[in-house]
Coordinates of C-alpha atoms in Angstrom, one line a residue:
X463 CA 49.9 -306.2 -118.9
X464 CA 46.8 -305.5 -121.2
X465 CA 44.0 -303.2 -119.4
X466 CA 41.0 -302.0 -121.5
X467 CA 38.9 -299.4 -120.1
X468 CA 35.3 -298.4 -120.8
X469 CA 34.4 -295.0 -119.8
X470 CA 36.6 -291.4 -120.9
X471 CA 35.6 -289.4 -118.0
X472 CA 38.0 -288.6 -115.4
X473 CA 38.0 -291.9 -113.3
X474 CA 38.2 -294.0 -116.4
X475 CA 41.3 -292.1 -118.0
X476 CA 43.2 -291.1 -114.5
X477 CA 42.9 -294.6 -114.1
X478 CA 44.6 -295.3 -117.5
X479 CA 47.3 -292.9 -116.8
X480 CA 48.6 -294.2 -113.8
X481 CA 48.8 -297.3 -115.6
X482 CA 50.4 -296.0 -118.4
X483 CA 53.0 -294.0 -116.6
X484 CA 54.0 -297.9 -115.8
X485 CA 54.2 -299.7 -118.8
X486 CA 51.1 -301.4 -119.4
X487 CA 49.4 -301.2 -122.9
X488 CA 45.9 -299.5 -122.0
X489 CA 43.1 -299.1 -124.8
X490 CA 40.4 -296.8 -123.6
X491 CA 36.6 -296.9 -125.2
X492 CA 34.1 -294.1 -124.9
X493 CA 30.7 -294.8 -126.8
X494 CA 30.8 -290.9 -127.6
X495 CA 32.8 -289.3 -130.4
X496 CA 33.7 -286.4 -128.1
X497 CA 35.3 -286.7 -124.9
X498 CA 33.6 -284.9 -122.2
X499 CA 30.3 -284.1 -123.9
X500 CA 27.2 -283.9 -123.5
X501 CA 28.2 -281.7 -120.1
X502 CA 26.2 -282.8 -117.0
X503 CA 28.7 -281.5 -114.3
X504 CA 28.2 -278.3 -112.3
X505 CA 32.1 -278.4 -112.3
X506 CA 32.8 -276.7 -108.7
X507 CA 35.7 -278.7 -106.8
X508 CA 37.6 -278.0 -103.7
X509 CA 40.8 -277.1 -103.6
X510 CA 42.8 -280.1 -102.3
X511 CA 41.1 -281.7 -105.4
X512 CA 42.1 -278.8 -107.7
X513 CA 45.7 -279.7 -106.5
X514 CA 45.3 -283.1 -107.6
X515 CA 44.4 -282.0 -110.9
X516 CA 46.9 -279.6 -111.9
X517 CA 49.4 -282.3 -110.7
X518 CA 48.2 -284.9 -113.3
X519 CA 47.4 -281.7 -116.0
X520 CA 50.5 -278.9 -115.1
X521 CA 49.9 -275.7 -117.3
X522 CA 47.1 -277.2 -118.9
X523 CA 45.2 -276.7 -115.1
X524 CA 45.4 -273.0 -115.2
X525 CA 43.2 -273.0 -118.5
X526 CA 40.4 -275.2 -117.4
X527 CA 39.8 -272.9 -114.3
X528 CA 36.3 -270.7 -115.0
X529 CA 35.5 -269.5 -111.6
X530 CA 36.7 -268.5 -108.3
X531 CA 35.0 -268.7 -105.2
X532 CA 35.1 -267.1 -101.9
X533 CA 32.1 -267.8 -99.7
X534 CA 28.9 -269.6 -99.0
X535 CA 25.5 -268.3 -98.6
X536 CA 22.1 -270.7 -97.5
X537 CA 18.8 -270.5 -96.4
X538 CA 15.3 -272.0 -96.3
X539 CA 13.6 -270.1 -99.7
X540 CA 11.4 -268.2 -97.5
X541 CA 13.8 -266.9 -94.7
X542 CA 16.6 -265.5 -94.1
X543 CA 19.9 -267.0 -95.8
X544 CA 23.6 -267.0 -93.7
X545 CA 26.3 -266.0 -95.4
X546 CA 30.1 -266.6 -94.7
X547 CA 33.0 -265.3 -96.9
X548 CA 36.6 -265.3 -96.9
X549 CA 39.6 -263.9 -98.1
X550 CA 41.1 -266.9 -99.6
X551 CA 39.3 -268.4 -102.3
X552 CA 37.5 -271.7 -100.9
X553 CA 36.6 -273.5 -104.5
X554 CA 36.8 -273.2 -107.4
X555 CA 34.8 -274.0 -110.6
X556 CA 36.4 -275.9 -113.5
X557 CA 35.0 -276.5 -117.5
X558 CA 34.3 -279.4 -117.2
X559 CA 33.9 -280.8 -120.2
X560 CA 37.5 -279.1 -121.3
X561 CA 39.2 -280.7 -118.2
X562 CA 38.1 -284.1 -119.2
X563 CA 39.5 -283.3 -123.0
X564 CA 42.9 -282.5 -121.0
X565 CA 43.1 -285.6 -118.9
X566 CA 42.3 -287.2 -122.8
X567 CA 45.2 -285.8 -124.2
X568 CA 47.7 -286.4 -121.8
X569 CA 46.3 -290.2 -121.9
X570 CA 47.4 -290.1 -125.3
X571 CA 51.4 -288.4 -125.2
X572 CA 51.4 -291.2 -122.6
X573 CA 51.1 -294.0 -125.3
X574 CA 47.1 -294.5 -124.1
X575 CA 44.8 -295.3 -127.1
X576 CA 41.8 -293.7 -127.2
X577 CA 38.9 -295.1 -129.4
X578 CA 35.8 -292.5 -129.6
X579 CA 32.6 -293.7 -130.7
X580 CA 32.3 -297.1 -129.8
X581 CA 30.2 -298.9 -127.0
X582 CA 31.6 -301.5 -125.5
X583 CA 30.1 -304.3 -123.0
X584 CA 32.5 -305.7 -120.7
X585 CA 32.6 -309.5 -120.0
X586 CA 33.6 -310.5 -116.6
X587 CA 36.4 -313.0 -117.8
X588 CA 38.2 -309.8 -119.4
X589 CA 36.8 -310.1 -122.7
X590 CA 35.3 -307.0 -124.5
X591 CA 32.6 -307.1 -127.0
X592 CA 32.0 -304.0 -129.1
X593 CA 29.1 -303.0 -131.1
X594 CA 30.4 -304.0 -134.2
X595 CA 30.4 -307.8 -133.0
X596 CA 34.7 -307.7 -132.5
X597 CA 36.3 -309.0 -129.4
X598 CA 39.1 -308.3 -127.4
X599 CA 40.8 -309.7 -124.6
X600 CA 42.3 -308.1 -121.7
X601 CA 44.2 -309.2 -118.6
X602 CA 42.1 -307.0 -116.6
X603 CA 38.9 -304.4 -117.6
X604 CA 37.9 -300.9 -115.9
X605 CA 34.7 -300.6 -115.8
X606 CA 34.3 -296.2 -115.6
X607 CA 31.1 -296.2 -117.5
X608 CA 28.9 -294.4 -114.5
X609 CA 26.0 -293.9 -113.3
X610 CA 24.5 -296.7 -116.0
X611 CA 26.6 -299.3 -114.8
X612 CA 26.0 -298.3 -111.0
X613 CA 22.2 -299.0 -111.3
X614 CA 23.0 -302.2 -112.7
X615 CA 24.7 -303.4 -110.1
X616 CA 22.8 -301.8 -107.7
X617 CA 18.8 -301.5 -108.6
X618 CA 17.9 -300.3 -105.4
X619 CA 20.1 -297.8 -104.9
X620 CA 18.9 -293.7 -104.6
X621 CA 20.3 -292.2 -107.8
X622 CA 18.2 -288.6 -108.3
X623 CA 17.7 -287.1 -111.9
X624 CA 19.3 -283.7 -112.1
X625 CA 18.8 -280.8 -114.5
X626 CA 21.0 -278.1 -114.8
X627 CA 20.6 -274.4 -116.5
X628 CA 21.9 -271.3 -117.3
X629 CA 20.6 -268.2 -117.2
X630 CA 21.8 -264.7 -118.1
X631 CA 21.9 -262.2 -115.1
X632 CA 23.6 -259.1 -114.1
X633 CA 22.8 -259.0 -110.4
X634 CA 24.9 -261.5 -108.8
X635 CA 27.7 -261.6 -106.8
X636 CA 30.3 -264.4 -108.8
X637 CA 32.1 -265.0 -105.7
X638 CA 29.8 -266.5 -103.4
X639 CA 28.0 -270.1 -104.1
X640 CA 24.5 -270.5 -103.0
X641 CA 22.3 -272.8 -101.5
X642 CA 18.6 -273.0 -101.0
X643 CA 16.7 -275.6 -99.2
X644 CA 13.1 -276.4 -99.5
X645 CA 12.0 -279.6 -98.2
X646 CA 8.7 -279.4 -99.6
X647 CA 9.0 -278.6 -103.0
X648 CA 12.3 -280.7 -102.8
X649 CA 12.8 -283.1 -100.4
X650 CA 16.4 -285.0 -101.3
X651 CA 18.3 -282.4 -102.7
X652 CA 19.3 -278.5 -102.4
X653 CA 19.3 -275.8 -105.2
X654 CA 22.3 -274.6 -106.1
X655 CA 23.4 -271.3 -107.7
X656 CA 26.5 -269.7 -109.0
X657 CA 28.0 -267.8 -111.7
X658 CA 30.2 -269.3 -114.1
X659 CA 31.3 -266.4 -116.3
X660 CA 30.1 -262.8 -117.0
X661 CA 26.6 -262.2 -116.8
X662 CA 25.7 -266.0 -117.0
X663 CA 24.5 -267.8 -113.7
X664 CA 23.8 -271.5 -113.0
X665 CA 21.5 -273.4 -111.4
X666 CA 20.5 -276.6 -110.4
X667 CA 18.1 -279.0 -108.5
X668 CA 17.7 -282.9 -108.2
X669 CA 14.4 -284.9 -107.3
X670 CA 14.7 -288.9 -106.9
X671 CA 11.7 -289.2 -109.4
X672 CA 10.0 -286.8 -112.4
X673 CA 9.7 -283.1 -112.1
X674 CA 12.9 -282.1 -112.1
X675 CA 12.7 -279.4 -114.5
X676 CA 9.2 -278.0 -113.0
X677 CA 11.3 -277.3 -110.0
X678 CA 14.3 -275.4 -111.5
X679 CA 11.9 -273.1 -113.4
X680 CA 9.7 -272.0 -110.4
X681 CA 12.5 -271.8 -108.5
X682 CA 14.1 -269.6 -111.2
X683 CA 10.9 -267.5 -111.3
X684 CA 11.1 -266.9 -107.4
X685 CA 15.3 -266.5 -107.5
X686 CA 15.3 -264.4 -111.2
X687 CA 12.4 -263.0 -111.4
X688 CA 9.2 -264.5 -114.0
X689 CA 11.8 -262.5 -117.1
X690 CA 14.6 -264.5 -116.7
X691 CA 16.2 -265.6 -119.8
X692 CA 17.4 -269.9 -119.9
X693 CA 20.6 -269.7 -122.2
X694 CA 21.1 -273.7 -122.1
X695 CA 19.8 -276.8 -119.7
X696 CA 22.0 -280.2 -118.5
X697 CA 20.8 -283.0 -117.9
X698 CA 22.5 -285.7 -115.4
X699 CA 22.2 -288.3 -112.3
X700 CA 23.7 -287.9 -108.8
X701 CA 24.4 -291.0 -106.7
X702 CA 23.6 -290.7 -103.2
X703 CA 23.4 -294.4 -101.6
X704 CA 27.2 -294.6 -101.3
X705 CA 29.6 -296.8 -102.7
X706 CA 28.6 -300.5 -103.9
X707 CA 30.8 -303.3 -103.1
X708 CA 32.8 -305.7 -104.2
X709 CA 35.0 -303.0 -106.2
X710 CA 36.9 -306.0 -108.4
X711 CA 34.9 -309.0 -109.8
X712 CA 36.6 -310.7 -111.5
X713 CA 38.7 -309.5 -113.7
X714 CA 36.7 -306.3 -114.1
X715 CA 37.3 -303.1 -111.3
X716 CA 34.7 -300.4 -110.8
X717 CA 35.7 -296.8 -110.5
X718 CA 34.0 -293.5 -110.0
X719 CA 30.6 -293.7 -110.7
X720 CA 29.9 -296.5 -111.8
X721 CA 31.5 -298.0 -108.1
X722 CA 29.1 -295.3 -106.4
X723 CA 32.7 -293.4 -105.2
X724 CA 30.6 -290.0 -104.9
X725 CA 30.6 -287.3 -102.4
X726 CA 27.6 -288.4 -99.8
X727 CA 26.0 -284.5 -99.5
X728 CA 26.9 -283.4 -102.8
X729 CA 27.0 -286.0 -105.1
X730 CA 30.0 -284.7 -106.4
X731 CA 32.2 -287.6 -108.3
X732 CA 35.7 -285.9 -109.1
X733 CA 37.2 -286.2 -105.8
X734 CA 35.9 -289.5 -104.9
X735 CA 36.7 -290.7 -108.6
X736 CA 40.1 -289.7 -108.5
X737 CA 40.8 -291.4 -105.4
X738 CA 38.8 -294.3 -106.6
X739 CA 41.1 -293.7 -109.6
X740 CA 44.3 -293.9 -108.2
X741 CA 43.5 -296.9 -105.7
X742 CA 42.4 -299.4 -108.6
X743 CA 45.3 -298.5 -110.5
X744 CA 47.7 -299.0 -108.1
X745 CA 46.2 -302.7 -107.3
X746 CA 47.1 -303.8 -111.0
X747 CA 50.3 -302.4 -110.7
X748 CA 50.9 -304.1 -107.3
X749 CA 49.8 -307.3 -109.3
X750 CA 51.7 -307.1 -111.7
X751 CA 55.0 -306.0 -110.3
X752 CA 54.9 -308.2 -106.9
X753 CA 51.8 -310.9 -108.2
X754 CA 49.1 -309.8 -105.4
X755 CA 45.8 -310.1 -105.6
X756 CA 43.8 -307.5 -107.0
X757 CA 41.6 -306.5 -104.0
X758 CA 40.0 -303.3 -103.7

């Protein structure tokens, strides 16, 4: 069976994988010429998820690790925050945009071919059309192209704008994650800091509409001090109206993202998109092996 996939990120080539590992010939698209980049992912995943990961990556895991983590602290910015820590690390931060180009290679020893730089629309009755103006035909499509294909499919759906950045401190402990909640300066989502190597801290916020980026830097100014020094910035989306059903139409299945498989509090897509993952392949492979219907 021919599957094309449109998407690299992890749903799109876990996806692909599993496929591969039984026999079908899988082409994968990604309309950028780097897998993984630009980075929009704060990267921090539990550890059941970790354990997924390293069973798909092996040796490969231990690389993409950045961070450790051991405890929790929030508050209200203004009061006093809670903190709990453990002795066991709790989560654990990856490089993201490294663990994607390791899912990509091992999508390639598999036999998986990956074409870089090219957009691709997807027709419903499995055909392909890329930018070029070439076709191709496919038993069944994948669409993992996120959050743009979830809005789509879902125009009324709460997807918040997120920006990212890091700045270089000193004073900050690397084993605790924290959250702040203001609901007046940001009503739908938290801030979010944590270190991700030596002497370089992240954080985050995400606001349904503009102003995005007004928030971070005042809340860097009350967290950091008015001196602190923004090394880099991301950019990104975080779905938080749930899933969006049907998951197959057609001949085309939705995964990750672009299906709305996120992590209701968080946002967070790797866990839900490797499940999400893992579920859609194993439908084709049903089909094709015992002819049922690909239902999702």
């Amino acid at each position: 069976m021919k599957v094309g996939i449109v998407g690299g990120g992890p749903a799109g080539l876990i996806t692909g994988l599993r496929l591969l590992e039984h026999g079908f010939s899988v082409d994968l698209f990604e309309e950028h010429k780097r897998i993984g980049l630009p980075a929009h992912c704060a990267g921090i995943i539990s550890l059941k998820t970790a354990e997924k990961l390293r069973k798909i990556l092996g040796k490969r895991f231990d690389r993409v690790i950045k961070s450790r983590f051991y405890g929790l602290k929030i508050g209200l910015i203004g009061g006093k925050p809670i903190e709990h820590t453990s002795r066991s690390v709790r989560a654990i931060m990856v490089d993201r945009p490294y663990l994607d180009q390791c899912l990509s290679e091992v999508f390639s020893e598999k036999g998986g071919r990956l074409h870089l730089g090219i957009k691709a629309e997807i027709i419903k009755n499995g055909k392909l059309t890329l930018e070029n103006g070439n076709k191709h035909e496919y038993d069944f499509l994948v669409d993992a192209r996120g959050v743009k294909t979830y809005v789509k499919r879902n125009k009324s759906g709460k997807v918040l704008f997120s920006v990212q950045k890091e700045i270089s401190s000193q004073d900050f402990e690397e084993e605790i994650v924290e959250i702040w909640i203001d609901k007046q300066s940001s009503p739908y989502f938290f801030y979010w800091v944590f270190k991700s190597s030596d002497e370089i801290v992240r954080t985050g916020v995400a606001c349904l509409k503009g102003g995005a980026e007004r928030l971070i830097d005042d809340f860097i100014k009350w967290r950091f001090g008015p001196n602190a020094r923004v090394l880099s910035r991301y950019y990104g989306f975080i779905i938080l109206s749930g899933p969006i059903k049907p998951f197959v139409d057609g001949k085309v299945l939705y995964v990750g993202d672009s299906a709305g498989q996120t992590k209701p509090l968080t946002g967070g897509g790797l866990a839900y998109g490797i499940s999400g993952a893992e579920e859609a392949s194993k439908s084709l492979i049903l089909n094709e092996k015992l002819g049922a219907s690909v239902n999702l």
